[in-house]
Short mmCIF file of C-alpha atoms in Angstrom, two decimals:
data_model
loop_
_atom_site.label_atom_id
_atom_site.label_comp_id
_atom_site.label_asym_id
_atom_site.label_seq_id
_atom_site.Cartn_x
_atom_site.Cartn_y
_atom_site.Cartn_z
CA MET L 1 38.80 60.02 95.82
CA ILE L 2 41.03 60.16 99.04
CA GLY L 3 39.96 57.35 101.53
CA ILE L 4 40.38 58.84 105.39
CA VAL L 5 40.57 55.55 107.44
CA ASN L 6 37.78 55.88 109.96
CA TYR L 7 38.72 53.42 112.76
CA GLY L 8 37.86 55.68 115.83
CA LEU L 9 41.23 57.26 116.03
CA GLY L 10 42.86 60.31 114.60
CA ASN L 11 41.35 63.68 113.93
CA VAL L 12 39.53 62.44 110.43
CA SER L 13 37.47 65.53 110.61
CA ALA L 14 40.55 68.05 110.34
CA PHE L 15 41.69 65.92 107.21
CA ALA L 16 37.95 66.06 105.82
CA ARG L 17 37.89 69.97 106.21
CA ILE L 18 41.33 70.41 104.62
CA PHE L 19 40.00 68.66 101.55
CA HIS L 20 36.97 70.10 101.34
CA ARG L 21 38.44 73.53 101.28
CA LEU L 22 41.19 72.19 98.63
CA ASN L 23 37.86 70.89 96.58
CA VAL L 24 39.21 67.47 96.72
CA PRO L 25 37.10 64.60 96.90
CA PHE L 26 37.46 62.55 99.99
CA CYS L 27 35.39 59.96 101.84
CA LEU L 28 35.58 58.62 105.45
CA ALA L 29 36.31 54.77 105.01
CA GLY L 30 35.07 52.41 107.85
CA THR L 31 34.48 49.54 105.56
CA ARG L 32 36.09 47.59 102.82
CA ARG L 33 33.76 48.69 100.25
CA GLU L 34 34.23 52.25 101.20
CA LEU L 35 38.02 51.81 101.37
CA GLU L 36 37.64 50.37 97.69
CA THR L 37 36.23 53.58 96.36
CA ALA L 38 39.25 55.41 97.27
CA ASP L 39 42.51 55.62 94.75
CA LYS L 40 44.35 57.17 97.54
CA ILE L 41 44.28 56.33 101.39
CA ILE L 42 45.21 58.16 104.33
CA LEU L 43 45.85 56.46 107.79
CA PRO L 44 45.43 58.84 110.78
CA GLY L 45 45.92 58.17 114.28
CA VAL L 46 46.66 59.36 117.70
CA GLY L 47 47.43 57.36 120.78
CA ALA L 48 48.95 54.30 122.08
CA PHE L 49 50.41 51.46 119.65
CA ASP L 50 48.58 48.72 120.76
CA TRP L 51 45.13 50.64 120.94
CA ALA L 52 45.59 51.53 117.53
CA VAL L 53 46.30 48.03 116.51
CA GLU L 54 43.34 46.95 118.18
CA LYS L 55 41.09 49.42 116.54
CA LEU L 56 42.11 48.95 113.23
CA HIS L 57 41.57 44.81 113.41
CA ASP L 58 38.30 45.29 115.49
CA ALA L 59 37.19 47.58 112.39
CA GLY L 60 38.12 44.97 109.99
CA LEU L 61 40.41 47.23 108.24
CA ALA L 62 43.65 45.66 108.11
CA GLU L 63 43.19 43.15 105.62
CA PRO L 64 41.68 45.26 103.05
CA LEU L 65 44.37 48.07 103.62
CA ARG L 66 46.82 45.27 102.98
CA ASP L 67 45.01 44.22 99.81
CA LEU L 68 44.75 47.72 98.54
CA VAL L 69 48.00 49.31 99.61
CA LEU L 70 50.46 46.23 99.48
CA GLY L 71 48.74 44.39 96.66
CA GLU L 72 47.18 47.02 94.50
CA ARG L 73 49.81 49.81 95.25
CA ARG L 74 47.38 52.53 95.93
CA PRO L 75 48.88 55.55 97.18
CA PHE L 76 49.11 55.76 101.09
CA LEU L 77 49.71 58.13 103.57
CA GLY L 78 50.27 57.20 107.48
CA VAL L 79 49.98 60.14 110.05
CA CYS L 80 51.64 59.76 113.29
CA ILE L 81 50.32 56.28 114.76
CA GLY L 82 49.10 55.91 111.29
CA MET L 83 53.06 55.85 110.52
CA GLN L 84 54.33 53.93 113.40
CA LEU L 85 51.56 51.26 112.26
CA MET L 86 53.33 50.36 109.32
CA ALA L 87 56.46 49.20 111.27
CA GLU L 88 56.99 45.42 112.44
CA ARG L 89 56.59 46.32 115.84
CA SER L 90 56.78 48.96 118.77
CA ASP L 91 58.67 49.38 121.85
CA GLU L 92 55.41 51.06 123.44
CA GLY L 93 53.30 47.85 123.07
CA GLU L 94 52.94 44.13 122.47
CA ARG L 95 51.29 43.75 119.41
CA PRO L 96 52.70 43.20 115.88
CA GLY L 97 52.62 46.07 113.52
CA LEU L 98 51.33 45.91 109.72
CA GLY L 99 54.93 45.36 108.70
CA TRP L 100 54.81 47.17 105.50
CA ILE L 101 58.25 48.70 106.14
CA GLN L 102 61.13 47.06 107.78
CA GLY L 103 61.92 48.31 111.08
CA GLU L 104 60.51 49.30 114.36
CA VAL L 105 59.32 51.64 116.49
CA GLU L 106 61.27 53.07 119.31
CA ARG L 107 61.17 55.53 122.15
CA LEU L 108 62.85 58.88 121.59
CA ASN L 109 66.25 59.01 123.11
CA GLY L 110 67.48 61.71 125.32
CA GLY L 111 69.26 62.50 128.63
CA PRO L 112 67.38 61.73 131.76
CA THR L 113 66.23 65.55 131.77
CA THR L 114 64.51 65.09 128.39
CA MET L 115 60.77 66.22 128.19
CA LEU L 116 58.59 63.79 126.54
CA PRO L 117 56.37 63.68 124.64
CA HIS L 118 58.15 65.73 121.80
CA MET L 119 55.65 68.51 121.53
CA GLY L 120 55.51 71.51 119.24
CA TRP L 121 56.57 72.86 115.90
CA ASN L 122 59.80 71.46 114.85
CA ASP L 123 61.79 71.87 111.52
CA VAL L 124 61.62 68.84 108.91
CA LEU L 125 64.94 67.98 106.95
CA VAL L 126 63.75 66.24 103.64
CA ARG L 127 66.72 64.20 102.44
CA PHE L 128 65.90 64.44 98.75
CA GLU L 129 63.24 65.85 96.36
CA ASP L 130 59.98 64.22 96.49
CA PRO L 131 56.67 65.40 95.33
CA LEU L 132 54.96 65.11 98.85
CA PHE L 133 56.90 68.08 99.93
CA GLU L 134 57.18 69.92 96.79
CA GLY L 135 56.56 73.75 96.96
CA LEU L 136 57.42 73.94 100.84
CA HIS L 137 60.28 75.88 102.52
CA GLU L 138 63.86 74.08 102.54
CA ALA L 139 63.10 72.96 106.27
CA PRO L 140 59.14 73.25 106.70
CA ARG L 141 57.87 73.48 110.19
CA PHE L 142 55.29 70.86 111.25
CA TYR L 143 53.38 70.01 114.45
CA PHE L 144 54.81 67.19 116.41
CA LEU L 145 52.95 65.18 119.56
CA HIS L 146 54.78 62.00 120.19
CA SER L 147 57.07 60.11 122.29
CA PHE L 148 58.02 57.31 120.05
CA HIS L 149 59.40 57.10 116.29
CA VAL L 150 59.91 54.76 113.36
CA SER L 151 63.51 53.31 112.85
CA PRO L 152 63.81 52.05 109.38
CA LEU L 153 66.32 49.30 108.79
CA ARG L 154 66.67 50.45 105.00
CA GLU L 155 68.43 53.85 104.78
CA GLN L 156 66.74 54.50 101.33
CA ASP L 157 63.53 54.46 103.16
CA ILE L 158 64.04 57.45 104.91
CA LEU L 159 62.42 60.65 103.30
CA ALA L 160 63.08 63.18 106.21
CA THR L 161 64.44 63.43 109.62
CA ALA L 162 64.06 65.93 112.57
CA ASP L 163 66.01 66.79 115.56
CA TYR L 164 64.96 66.37 119.09
CA GLU L 165 67.66 65.62 121.24
CA GLU L 166 68.78 63.26 118.76
CA THR L 167 67.90 63.01 115.08
CA PHE L 168 65.11 61.01 113.95
CA VAL L 169 63.44 59.86 111.35
CA CYS L 170 60.06 61.65 110.77
CA SER L 171 59.05 60.71 107.22
CA VAL L 172 59.45 57.52 105.14
CA ARG L 173 58.67 56.51 101.66
CA VAL L 174 58.50 52.82 100.34
CA GLY L 175 57.28 52.96 96.86
CA ASN L 176 53.41 53.97 96.94
CA MET L 177 53.53 54.37 100.78
CA TYR L 178 54.52 57.10 102.81
CA GLY L 179 54.61 58.12 106.40
CA VAL L 180 55.02 61.21 108.13
CA GLN L 181 55.18 61.27 112.16
CA PHE L 182 54.09 65.03 112.49
CA HIS L 183 50.45 65.94 111.95
CA PRO L 184 50.01 67.71 108.47
CA GLU L 185 46.46 68.03 109.62
CA LYS L 186 47.15 70.44 112.09
CA SER L 187 50.11 72.46 110.62
CA HIS L 188 48.52 75.19 109.02
CA GLU L 189 49.58 76.14 105.46
CA SER L 190 52.75 73.59 105.59
CA GLY L 191 50.18 70.91 106.34
CA VAL L 192 47.43 71.53 103.73
CA ARG L 193 50.45 71.90 100.85
CA LEU L 194 51.64 68.48 102.10
CA LEU L 195 48.01 67.21 101.75
CA ARG L 196 47.55 68.88 98.62
CA ASN L 197 50.66 67.20 97.15
CA PHE L 198 49.67 63.96 98.15
CA ALA L 199 45.91 64.34 96.50
CA GLN L 200 47.74 65.62 93.55
CA LEU L 201 50.17 62.36 93.36
CA MET I 1 64.99 72.49 116.20
CA LEU I 2 61.92 72.64 118.47
CA ARG I 3 60.39 75.57 119.20
CA PRO I 4 58.75 77.05 122.43
CA ARG I 5 54.79 77.30 121.89
CA ILE I 6 53.01 80.41 122.13
CA ILE I 7 49.50 79.57 123.02
CA PRO I 8 46.11 81.72 123.27
CA CYS I 9 44.02 80.74 126.02
CA LEU I 10 40.01 81.45 125.84
CA LEU I 11 37.74 80.98 128.62
CA VAL I 12 34.23 80.13 127.87
CA LYS I 13 31.30 79.92 130.07
CA ASP I 14 27.50 78.88 128.82
CA GLY I 15 28.98 79.00 125.41
CA THR I 16 30.19 82.63 125.65
CA LEU I 17 33.87 84.05 125.45
CA LEU I 18 34.99 85.59 128.61
CA LYS I 19 37.93 86.87 130.70
CA THR I 20 38.58 86.92 134.17
CA VAL I 21 40.88 88.61 136.80
CA GLU I 22 42.12 86.39 139.74
CA PHE I 23 39.36 84.26 138.58
CA GLY I 24 36.78 86.45 139.63
CA PRO I 25 33.52 87.26 137.76
CA GLY I 26 34.39 87.58 133.93
CA LYS I 27 34.03 90.23 131.28
CA TYR I 28 32.08 89.00 128.39
CA LEU I 29 33.85 88.99 125.18
CA GLY I 30 31.89 87.68 122.39
CA ASP I 31 31.81 84.26 120.58
CA PRO I 32 34.28 81.60 120.97
CA LEU I 33 33.76 80.07 117.44
CA ASN I 34 34.69 83.45 116.01
CA ALA I 35 37.59 83.53 118.28
CA ALA I 36 38.81 80.08 117.05
CA ARG I 37 38.47 81.14 113.44
CA ILE I 38 40.52 84.40 113.87
CA PHE I 39 43.38 82.67 115.60
CA ASN I 40 43.51 80.22 112.99
CA GLU I 41 44.09 82.66 110.35
CA LYS I 42 46.58 84.32 112.53
CA ALA I 43 48.16 80.64 112.40
CA VAL I 44 48.67 80.41 116.16
CA ASP I 45 50.84 77.38 117.44
CA GLU I 46 48.09 75.76 119.56
CA LEU I 47 44.89 76.95 121.02
CA VAL I 48 43.59 76.09 124.48
CA VAL I 49 40.01 76.35 125.65
CA PHE I 50 38.82 76.11 129.20
CA ASP I 51 35.11 75.95 129.87
CA ILE I 52 35.14 77.45 133.65
CA GLY I 53 31.55 76.65 134.39
CA ALA I 54 31.59 72.95 133.51
CA THR I 55 33.14 71.68 136.98
CA THR I 56 31.30 74.24 139.41
CA ASP I 57 28.01 73.61 137.67
CA GLN I 58 28.44 69.85 137.30
CA ARG I 59 27.65 69.79 133.49
CA GLU I 60 29.21 67.48 130.86
CA PRO I 61 31.56 69.11 128.53
CA ASN I 62 29.65 71.16 125.92
CA TYR I 63 30.39 68.70 122.82
CA PRO I 64 28.66 70.35 120.13
CA LEU I 65 30.79 73.51 120.80
CA ILE I 66 33.84 71.47 121.02
CA GLU I 67 33.29 69.79 117.91
CA GLU I 68 32.66 72.96 116.16
CA LEU I 69 35.69 74.48 117.72
CA ALA I 70 37.75 71.31 116.46
CA THR I 71 36.89 71.36 112.83
CA GLU I 72 37.75 74.86 112.87
CA CYS I 73 41.08 74.76 114.11
CA ARG I 74 44.14 74.02 111.72
CA MET I 75 46.38 73.65 114.60
CA PRO I 76 46.08 71.78 117.76
CA LEU I 77 43.42 72.42 120.06
CA CYS I 78 43.46 71.55 123.62
CA TYR I 79 39.84 71.72 125.51
CA GLY I 80 39.31 71.66 129.29
CA GLY I 81 36.29 71.79 131.85
CA GLY I 82 33.99 69.47 133.36
CA VAL I 83 36.32 66.35 132.44
CA LYS I 84 35.60 63.54 134.94
CA ALA I 85 35.72 60.35 133.09
CA ALA I 86 37.98 58.58 130.51
CA GLU I 87 34.95 58.03 128.35
CA GLN I 88 34.89 61.74 127.88
CA VAL I 89 38.30 62.20 127.07
CA GLU I 90 37.98 59.36 124.51
CA LYS I 91 34.98 61.18 123.39
CA ILE I 92 36.38 64.61 123.09
CA VAL I 93 39.56 63.28 121.19
CA GLY I 94 37.33 61.67 118.82
CA LEU I 95 35.47 64.96 118.06
CA GLY I 96 39.10 66.23 117.03
CA VAL I 97 40.49 67.48 119.89
CA GLU I 98 44.48 67.02 120.08
CA LYS I 99 44.35 67.35 123.94
CA VAL I 100 42.17 67.23 126.82
CA ALA I 101 42.98 68.92 129.99
CA ILE I 102 41.95 67.79 133.42
CA SER I 103 41.86 70.00 136.50
CA SER I 104 39.58 69.02 139.54
CA GLY I 105 39.34 65.56 138.14
CA VAL I 106 43.25 64.73 139.01
CA VAL I 107 42.36 64.82 142.80
CA ASP I 108 38.64 63.94 142.75
CA CYS I 109 38.69 61.18 140.16
CA PRO I 110 41.60 58.71 141.03
CA GLY I 111 42.34 56.41 138.07
CA LEU I 112 41.04 58.73 135.57
CA ILE I 113 44.61 59.91 134.12
CA LYS I 114 45.64 56.65 134.01
CA ASP I 115 42.87 55.26 132.01
CA ALA I 116 42.60 58.33 129.83
CA SER I 117 46.31 58.00 128.84
CA ARG I 118 45.75 54.13 128.19
CA ARG I 119 43.00 55.26 125.66
CA VAL I 120 43.99 58.00 123.94
CA GLY I 121 48.02 58.15 124.90
CA ALA I 122 49.41 60.33 127.23
CA GLN I 123 50.45 63.06 124.74
CA SER I 124 46.72 63.79 124.62
CA VAL I 125 46.15 64.13 128.60
CA VAL I 126 46.86 67.33 130.18
CA THR I 127 46.75 68.32 133.58
CA VAL I 128 46.08 71.88 134.71
CA MET I 129 47.05 72.96 138.29
CA ASP I 130 45.66 76.16 139.38
CA VAL I 131 47.80 77.57 141.80
CA ARG I 132 47.24 80.23 144.41
CA ARG I 133 49.99 82.13 146.22
CA THR I 134 49.17 81.45 150.30
CA SER I 135 51.07 81.23 153.41
CA GLU I 136 52.61 78.15 152.07
CA ALA I 137 56.20 78.84 150.74
CA ASP I 138 55.30 77.62 147.18
CA GLY I 139 51.56 78.19 146.98
CA GLU I 140 48.73 75.76 146.98
CA VAL I 141 46.92 73.89 144.03
CA PHE I 142 43.32 74.58 143.96
CA SER I 143 40.50 73.10 142.28
CA HIS I 144 36.72 73.93 141.15
CA ASN I 145 37.70 77.19 139.70
CA GLY I 146 40.00 78.23 142.59
CA THR I 147 37.41 77.67 145.27
CA ARG I 148 38.67 74.58 146.73
CA SER I 149 42.09 73.78 148.16
CA THR I 150 43.60 70.32 146.98
CA GLY I 151 46.33 70.42 150.02
CA LEU I 152 49.07 69.94 147.44
CA SER I 153 51.66 71.95 146.66
CA PRO I 154 52.79 72.54 143.00
CA THR I 155 55.46 70.08 142.75
CA GLU I 156 53.37 67.63 144.96
CA PHE I 157 50.58 67.89 141.94
CA ALA I 158 53.18 67.79 139.53
CA SER I 159 54.67 64.32 140.97
CA LEU I 160 51.35 63.18 141.15
CA ALA I 161 50.37 63.76 137.55
CA GLU I 162 53.27 62.69 136.32
CA GLU I 163 52.97 59.45 138.19
CA GLN I 164 49.48 59.09 136.90
CA GLY I 165 50.72 59.05 133.18
CA ALA I 166 49.82 62.80 131.99
CA GLY I 167 51.61 64.16 129.02
CA GLU I 168 51.84 67.62 129.92
CA ILE I 169 51.31 70.02 132.77
CA VAL I 170 49.76 73.47 132.69
CA VAL I 171 50.97 75.52 135.60
CA ASN I 172 48.27 78.56 136.07
CA SER I 173 48.85 81.18 138.25
CA ILE I 174 45.60 82.33 139.83
CA SER I 175 47.13 85.28 141.53
CA ARG I 176 48.53 86.47 138.09
CA ASP I 177 45.16 85.88 136.09
CA GLY I 178 44.40 89.02 134.28
CA CYS I 179 47.11 91.10 135.89
CA MET I 180 49.25 91.43 133.00
CA CYS I 181 52.30 91.99 135.04
CA GLY I 182 54.17 88.89 133.84
CA TYR I 183 54.51 85.20 134.52
CA ASP I 184 55.16 83.87 137.90
CA ILE I 185 58.44 82.42 136.63
CA GLU I 186 59.88 81.10 139.77
CA LEU I 187 56.34 79.09 140.33
CA VAL I 188 57.02 77.45 136.80
CA ARG I 189 60.72 77.12 137.54
CA LYS I 190 59.82 74.91 140.74
CA VAL I 191 57.30 72.74 138.82
CA ARG I 192 59.84 72.20 135.92
CA GLU I 193 62.50 70.75 138.57
CA ALA I 194 59.89 68.62 139.82
CA THR I 195 58.73 66.80 136.43
CA SER I 196 60.30 65.79 133.05
CA LEU I 197 56.70 66.59 131.49
CA PRO I 198 56.52 69.15 128.92
CA ILE I 199 54.92 72.20 130.72
CA THR I 200 53.05 75.32 129.78
CA ALA I 201 52.84 78.47 131.82
CA LEU I 202 49.51 80.59 132.32
CA GLY I 203 48.56 83.60 133.95
CA GLY I 204 50.28 87.19 134.04
CA ALA I 205 51.38 87.62 130.29
CA GLY I 206 50.72 91.18 129.60
CA SER I 207 53.52 91.82 126.71
CA LEU I 208 55.54 89.77 124.19
CA GLN I 209 58.44 90.59 126.43
CA HIS I 210 56.82 88.54 129.52
CA ILE I 211 57.02 85.68 127.12
CA GLU I 212 60.43 86.37 125.99
CA ASP I 213 61.53 86.67 129.83
CA LEU I 214 59.70 83.32 130.36
CA ILE I 215 61.36 81.51 127.58
CA LYS I 216 64.77 82.86 128.50
CA ALA I 217 64.58 81.63 131.81
CA LEU I 218 63.20 78.14 131.05
CA GLY I 219 64.09 77.24 127.64
CA ILE I 220 61.51 75.03 125.87
CA ILE I 221 58.03 75.79 127.36
CA GLY I 222 54.73 76.77 126.21
CA ALA I 223 53.64 80.31 127.02
CA ALA I 224 49.83 80.43 127.10
CA ALA I 225 47.90 83.77 127.68
CA GLY I 226 44.32 84.79 127.77
CA SER I 227 44.47 88.60 128.58
CA LEU I 228 47.44 89.55 126.13
CA PHE I 229 45.94 88.09 122.97
CA VAL I 230 42.36 89.23 123.40
CA PHE I 231 42.96 92.96 124.91
CA LYS I 232 44.70 95.76 123.30
CA GLY I 233 45.56 99.02 125.12
CA PRO I 234 45.29 100.45 128.59
CA TYR I 235 41.49 100.30 128.56
CA ARG I 236 41.47 96.74 127.68
CA ALA I 237 39.52 97.05 124.44
CA VAL I 238 38.63 93.60 122.93
CA LEU I 239 40.80 92.98 120.05
CA LEU I 240 42.17 89.37 119.28
CA ASN I 241 45.98 89.67 118.54
CA TYR I 242 49.08 87.51 118.17
CA PRO I 243 52.52 88.01 117.04
CA SER I 244 53.34 87.89 113.28
CA GLU I 245 55.80 85.20 111.93
CA THR I 246 58.50 87.59 111.97
CA GLU I 247 57.67 89.10 115.53
CA LYS I 248 57.85 85.22 116.65
CA ASP I 249 61.17 84.47 114.82
CA LYS I 250 62.72 87.65 116.52
CA LEU I 251 61.64 86.88 119.93
CA LEU I 252 62.52 83.48 119.81
CA SER I 253 65.79 84.43 118.30
CA ARG I 254 66.71 86.98 121.11
CA ALA I 255 65.51 84.38 123.85
CA ARG I 256 67.74 81.89 122.55
CA THR I 257 70.80 84.21 122.12
CA GLN I 258 70.16 84.74 125.85
CA ILE I 259 69.96 81.35 126.86
CA GLN I 260 73.09 80.63 124.75
CA ASN I 261 75.24 83.44 126.49
CA SER I 262 74.01 82.70 129.94
CA SER I 263 76.20 80.42 131.94
CA ASP I 264 73.91 78.24 133.75
CA ARG I 265 71.55 77.72 130.90
CA PRO I 266 68.45 75.49 131.73
CA SER I 267 68.31 72.02 130.07
CA VAL I 268 66.75 72.52 126.82
#
C-alpha cells in the first residue's frame, strides 16, 4: 500500500488517480496511524519551503515520517517541495528541513535575464541505472515548476541532473529514500512509469 | 534542455466550453471535461482553462468543475476566472490545480498576488493581461473580460505583477482573439523586455507556423492557443487537435535552428 502524505500541499489527487489507474493500492495518510499502514510513502508538495515545513509539523507528521522512513527504512519518494524538505535547510526560508540528506536547497543560478521559475518540460539525465527510472528513455522528459533545487553534499547521493542555465541536481537517492524535483504526477507517461516503478520496488 | 510550452486554452462559461472572437459573444463547443480528457490523451504540455463569466457575473470559481478537471489532467493545469482572494487561490491549488491565473484581481485586489504567492508559492500564481491595441502606442490592459481599462500599459502591468510576486505572465491580445492570423509578437516582445518572469502568449495563433514564428522570435516562451486547437478547416468545424510528438519535435527543432543561426538571438 502506497501512503500519500496528506498535509494540505501537493497534488494528492493526481497521485491517487494514477495509482488507481495502475491498480496499485494506496491511501491518503494524514495521521500516524494511516502512515503506518503504508509500506511505501510519497511526500508530494508545491509552494514555499517554510509553509511546507509548518504544514508538515502542524499535521504532526514529521515525527512519524522520521520513524518510518529513517527508522524502519520504508521506501520513500519526495516530490518537488517533498524532495526539498529532505535537505537540512533552504535559501528560500528560515525553518530547518528534515535533514535526511546532507545538503541545502539553493536558488537556481543564472544570469540577470534568467527566467524563474524553471517552468516546463525538460530532459532528466540519469547518472546510473536505478529501478526508479527503469523502462524510461535515456533522457526522459518531465515537467518542472520550481525556482530552488537541492544541492547534495555527497556526490553518491545524486541520481539525476537537468540543465537550466546550469546543471542542477533533480533527483537524489539515499538508501530507501528517493527525491525528485520534477512532477511525475503531471508528466504524462514518463511520470506514470516512474510512479509504477516506485510502487514495484 | 528546457522546451517552449505549447498550451491549449479552453474558455468556459456556465460550465460550458465556448470560443470567442475579440472577446465577443461565444460559440458553444461542448463539455469542458470531455475536452480535458481528449487533451490528456494527446499528452499536451499544459492546459489552461479560463472561466470568462466568473468575474463579470461576480461568482465564485466553479470548484466542482475545477476539481473534476484537475483529477482528469495528467499534465499541469492552470485555472483562471473570478479569483479575488488568496483563500480561493489556496483552495484551488488544494483541489489539484498547479497554477491559478488572476486578471482583474491584479488591479482590483491589492495584496492578493503577494498573499497568494506566500501561501502557494510564486510558481503557482499567474497574472493575465488582456491587451487591446488603442491609441496608446503599446496598447492598454483591460480587465473584466475586456470591458474596463486598467489605465496601465502592458509593460507597467508586467512590472506591477513581478513586484507583487507573481510567477508567470500571460499576455493575451484581445484584438487577435479568434482571428487566427498570428500572435502579436511585438506586444509579447515588449513585455519580455520588461520582466524576467516566464511569459505565455495567447491570442491570434491560427497555425503551427505561428507558434514556430513566436518561438523563433522569443526563444523559451509559452505558446497558448484557443481557436487553433479547437477548430479545424476554413468553416471552423469543432475538432480538438494538437501536434503529435513528432510534429512538435520538428517544430521546435526548426525554431531552434533559426534562433541559433540568427545573429542577435534573444536570451533563452
